Amino acid sequence: MSDFLPFTRPYIDEAAIAAVGNVLRSGWITSGPKVLEFEKQLSAYFGGRPVRTFNSGTCTMEIALRIAGIGPGDEVITTPISWVATSNVIIEVGATPVFADIDPVTRNIDLDKVEAAITPKTRAIIPVDLSGLPVDRDRLYAIAAKHKLRVVEDAAQAIGSLWKGKRIGSFGDFVSFSFQANKNLTTTEGGCLVLNNEDEARLAEKYRLQGVTRTGFDGMDVDVLGGKFNMTDVAAAIGLNQLPQLDAITARRHALAKHYFATFGEDFEKQTGAQLPVTDFTNTNWHMFQIVLPEGVVRAAFMEKMKARNIGCGVHYPPIHLFQMYRARGFHEGMFPVAESVGRRIVSLPMFPKMSEVDVERVVVAVREVLSQKS
Ligand SMILES: *Cc1c(COP(=O)(O)O)cnc(C)c1O
């Protein structure tokens, strides 16, 4: 049988490994010149906006909420179909997460439902670009402007994605990216936050490192409660290696997605009742290739049969509001029916730059085989 094909595998080349070795030998292994250089290059990539790096994507959203002054008594609207970090950060700053159901086609937050969820306590929206497919930025920012809300874009999966020809991150309010191992650009763990101005960037630096401000040779003061969220030069060296390769990585993902559609064929949805992702070769970076299984197919059984064919699948994501901690806050089944239905049936198929066209064909054959069996 063919080798095991995972649903993703980080893209790390020999030059990245050599760059890490150089940092480790340099005598400066935590935040230093590589972090500053990476931030400079990220800022250039995002059209000159201020950018700061961190040790995760999660903390960038928490820090953005703190910079916006969001806390107890405030409501923040987000999607139930995301990595749980997206709503955990709202609770972390003491605010209240409010979910709006998703659109069944894009699987992103439904902006009609966002408008319906706004109350006098709403202070911000955290939209998520699932799989890198961007939420409609025109509509999103029109809603935010109308109701005077801040936006923290959870663009963790959307580096390299575009909206109307502009890079996600090059416009808008706060934009958060993750460089976790599975993301299109990785630093092993890490993230960055695109900010609006230098005042916000300075505050982000304080929240990143214990609230400390240094002056002169020996001056130091603390005026806000910060944490420990700085990126290391080891991580930044990997990011510096990856950023110039990002366009090629995105192009490769596009080619693989195109091959998935061509191999599944036009009749796949009609024949099986499964749903393919939105066919988009303009905006999305194809972070994942996700299908929604037909009603009645048990996902765990599907994944087990794929595994038996040496193919790994992922689940991104079970609905957040049905986790125990969220149920304890009053959420329950039936509140967000589209998210619940998609969340039960969504599966991520293998998608990473180093897989081959033959791998794609192997996956499609396996999916068709498994779906044609009665479970
Ligand atoms: C990866 C991811 C995060 C969190 O990023 P970390 O770097 O793991 O903290 C948040 N939201 C989404 C949608 C993600 O995919």
Coordinates of C-alpha atoms in Angstrom, one line a residue, residues 123-329:
R123 CA -18.2 46.2 21.0
A124 CA -16.4 44.0 18.4
I125 CA -16.7 41.3 15.8
I126 CA -14.2 38.5 15.3
P127 CA -14.8 37.0 11.8
V128 CA -12.8 33.9 10.7
D129 CA -11.7 33.2 7.2
L130 CA -12.2 29.4 7.4
S131 CA -9.7 27.6 5.1
G132 CA -8.5 31.0 4.0
L133 CA -11.7 31.9 2.2
P134 CA -12.3 35.5 3.1
V135 CA -15.4 36.8 4.8
D136 CA -16.9 39.6 2.7
R137 CA -14.8 42.6 3.9
D138 CA -17.0 45.3 2.3
R139 CA -20.1 44.1 4.1
L140 CA -18.2 43.4 7.3
Y141 CA -16.7 46.9 7.6
A142 CA -20.0 48.5 6.6
I143 CA -21.6 46.8 9.5
A144 CA -18.8 47.7 11.8
A145 CA -18.9 51.3 10.8
K146 CA -22.7 51.5 11.1
H147 CA -22.6 50.2 14.7
K148 CA -19.2 51.7 15.7
L149 CA -17.7 48.2 16.4
R150 CA -14.0 47.2 16.4
V151 CA -13.0 44.3 14.2
V152 CA -10.4 41.7 15.1
E153 CA -10.0 39.7 11.9
D154 CA -9.0 36.1 12.8
A155 CA -7.1 35.6 9.6
A156 CA -5.0 32.8 11.2
Q157 CA -5.7 30.7 8.1
A158 CA -5.7 33.5 5.6
I159 CA -2.1 34.6 5.0
G160 CA -1.8 35.1 1.2
S161 CA -5.6 35.4 0.7
L162 CA -7.0 38.4 -1.1
W163 CA -10.1 40.6 -1.1
K164 CA -10.7 42.5 -4.3
G165 CA -7.0 42.2 -5.2
K166 CA -5.8 43.4 -1.8
R167 CA -3.9 41.2 0.6
I168 CA -5.8 40.2 3.7
G169 CA -4.0 42.2 6.4
S170 CA -3.1 45.1 4.2
F171 CA -6.4 46.9 5.1
G172 CA -9.0 46.9 7.8
D173 CA -8.8 47.1 11.6
F174 CA -6.8 44.6 13.7
V175 CA -5.8 41.6 11.6
S176 CA -4.4 38.5 13.4
F177 CA -2.4 35.7 11.8
S178 CA -1.1 32.4 13.2
F179 CA 2.2 30.7 12.2
Q180 CA 1.4 27.5 14.0
A181 CA 2.8 24.3 12.4
N182 CA -0.2 23.6 10.2
K183 CA -0.6 27.1 8.8
N184 CA 0.5 28.1 5.2
L185 CA 3.4 30.1 6.7
T186 CA 4.8 28.5 9.9
T187 CA 7.4 29.5 12.5
T188 CA 6.7 26.2 14.4
E189 CA 4.5 28.3 16.8
G190 CA 3.9 32.0 16.5
G191 CA 1.7 34.7 15.1
C192 CA 1.5 38.4 14.2
L193 CA -0.9 41.2 14.6
V194 CA -1.4 44.0 12.0
L195 CA -2.3 47.2 13.8
N196 CA -3.6 50.6 12.9
N197 CA -0.9 53.0 14.2
E198 CA 2.3 53.2 16.2
D199 CA 0.4 53.9 19.5
E200 CA -1.4 50.6 19.2
A201 CA 1.9 48.9 18.2
R202 CA 3.7 50.3 21.3
L203 CA 0.8 49.0 23.5
A204 CA 1.0 45.6 21.8
E205 CA 4.7 45.5 22.7
K206 CA 3.9 46.2 26.3
Y207 CA 1.1 43.5 26.5
R208 CA 3.6 41.2 24.8
L209 CA 6.2 41.5 27.6
Q210 CA 5.0 42.1 31.1
G211 CA 3.9 45.7 30.4
V212 CA 7.5 46.8 30.4
T213 CA 8.8 50.0 28.8
R214 CA 12.6 50.6 28.8
T215 CA 14.3 53.9 28.5
G216 CA 18.0 54.8 28.3
F217 CA 20.5 52.2 29.6
D218 CA 18.9 51.4 32.9
G219 CA 15.3 52.8 32.9
M220 CA 12.4 50.5 33.2
D221 CA 8.7 51.0 34.1
V222 CA 5.5 48.9 34.1
D223 CA 2.2 50.6 33.6
V224 CA -0.1 47.9 32.3
L225 CA -0.4 44.2 33.1
G226 CA 1.3 42.3 30.3
G227 CA 2.1 38.7 29.7
K228 CA 4.9 36.7 28.1
F229 CA 4.1 36.4 24.4
N230 CA 7.3 37.3 22.5
M231 CA 8.5 35.4 19.5
T232 CA 12.1 34.0 19.5
D233 CA 14.7 34.6 16.9
V234 CA 14.7 30.9 16.2
A235 CA 11.1 31.1 15.1
A236 CA 11.6 34.4 13.3
A237 CA 14.4 32.9 11.2
I238 CA 12.0 30.2 9.9
G239 CA 9.4 32.9 9.1
L240 CA 12.1 35.0 7.2
N241 CA 12.9 31.9 5.2
Q242 CA 9.2 31.2 4.4
L243 CA 7.8 34.7 3.6
P244 CA 9.6 35.1 0.2
Q245 CA 8.3 31.6 -0.7
L246 CA 4.7 32.3 0.3
D247 CA 3.4 33.2 -3.2
A248 CA 4.8 30.0 -4.6
I249 CA 3.3 28.0 -1.7
T250 CA -0.1 29.6 -2.4
A251 CA 0.2 28.9 -6.1
R252 CA 1.0 25.2 -5.4
R253 CA -2.1 25.0 -3.1
H254 CA -4.2 26.5 -5.9
A255 CA -2.9 23.9 -8.4
L256 CA -3.7 21.1 -6.0
A257 CA -7.2 22.4 -5.3
K258 CA -7.9 22.7 -9.0
H259 CA -6.8 19.1 -9.4
Y260 CA -9.2 18.1 -6.6
F261 CA -12.1 19.7 -8.4
A262 CA -11.1 18.2 -11.8
T263 CA -10.7 14.7 -10.3
F264 CA -13.9 14.8 -8.2
G265 CA -15.7 15.8 -11.4
E266 CA -18.8 17.9 -11.9
D267 CA -21.2 15.2 -10.8
F268 CA -19.6 14.3 -7.5
E269 CA -22.0 16.3 -5.4
K270 CA -25.0 15.0 -7.2
Q271 CA -23.8 11.5 -7.1
T272 CA -22.8 11.4 -3.5
G273 CA -24.7 14.1 -1.6
A274 CA -21.4 15.5 -0.3
Q275 CA -20.5 19.2 -0.6
L276 CA -17.2 20.4 -2.0
P277 CA -15.8 23.8 -1.0
V278 CA -16.5 27.1 -2.8
T279 CA -14.7 27.0 -6.2
D280 CA -12.6 30.1 -5.6
F281 CA -9.2 30.8 -7.3
T282 CA -9.2 34.5 -6.8
N283 CA -9.4 35.1 -3.1
T284 CA -8.6 32.0 -1.0
N285 CA -5.1 30.7 -0.2
W286 CA -6.5 27.1 -0.1
H287 CA -5.3 26.6 3.5
M288 CA -7.5 23.5 3.6
F289 CA -9.6 21.5 1.2
Q290 CA -12.8 20.7 3.2
I291 CA -15.8 18.7 2.1
V292 CA -19.1 18.3 4.0
L293 CA -20.1 14.6 4.1
P294 CA -23.6 13.6 3.1
E295 CA -26.3 13.6 5.8
G296 CA -26.4 10.2 7.4
V297 CA -22.7 9.4 6.9
V298 CA -21.0 9.0 10.3
R299 CA -17.8 11.1 10.1
A300 CA -15.7 8.9 12.5
A301 CA -16.5 5.8 10.4
F302 CA -15.6 7.7 7.2
M303 CA -12.3 8.8 8.8
E304 CA -11.5 5.3 10.0
K305 CA -12.1 3.9 6.5
M306 CA -9.9 6.6 5.0
K307 CA -7.2 5.7 7.6
A308 CA -7.5 2.1 6.5
R309 CA -6.6 3.4 3.1
N310 CA -3.6 5.2 4.6
I311 CA -5.1 8.6 4.2
G312 CA -5.4 11.1 7.1
C313 CA -8.3 13.5 7.5
G314 CA -8.8 16.4 9.9
V315 CA -11.8 17.9 11.6
H316 CA -11.9 21.7 11.5
Y317 CA -14.1 22.3 13.5
P318 CA -16.7 20.9 15.9
P319 CA -19.0 23.8 16.9
I320 CA -17.6 25.7 19.8
H321 CA -20.9 26.4 21.5
L322 CA -21.4 22.7 22.2
F323 CA -18.2 22.3 24.2
Q324 CA -18.8 21.6 27.9
M325 CA -17.4 25.0 29.0
Y326 CA -19.7 26.8 26.6
R327 CA -22.7 24.7 27.5
A328 CA -22.0 25.7 31.1
R329 CA -22.4 29.3 29.9

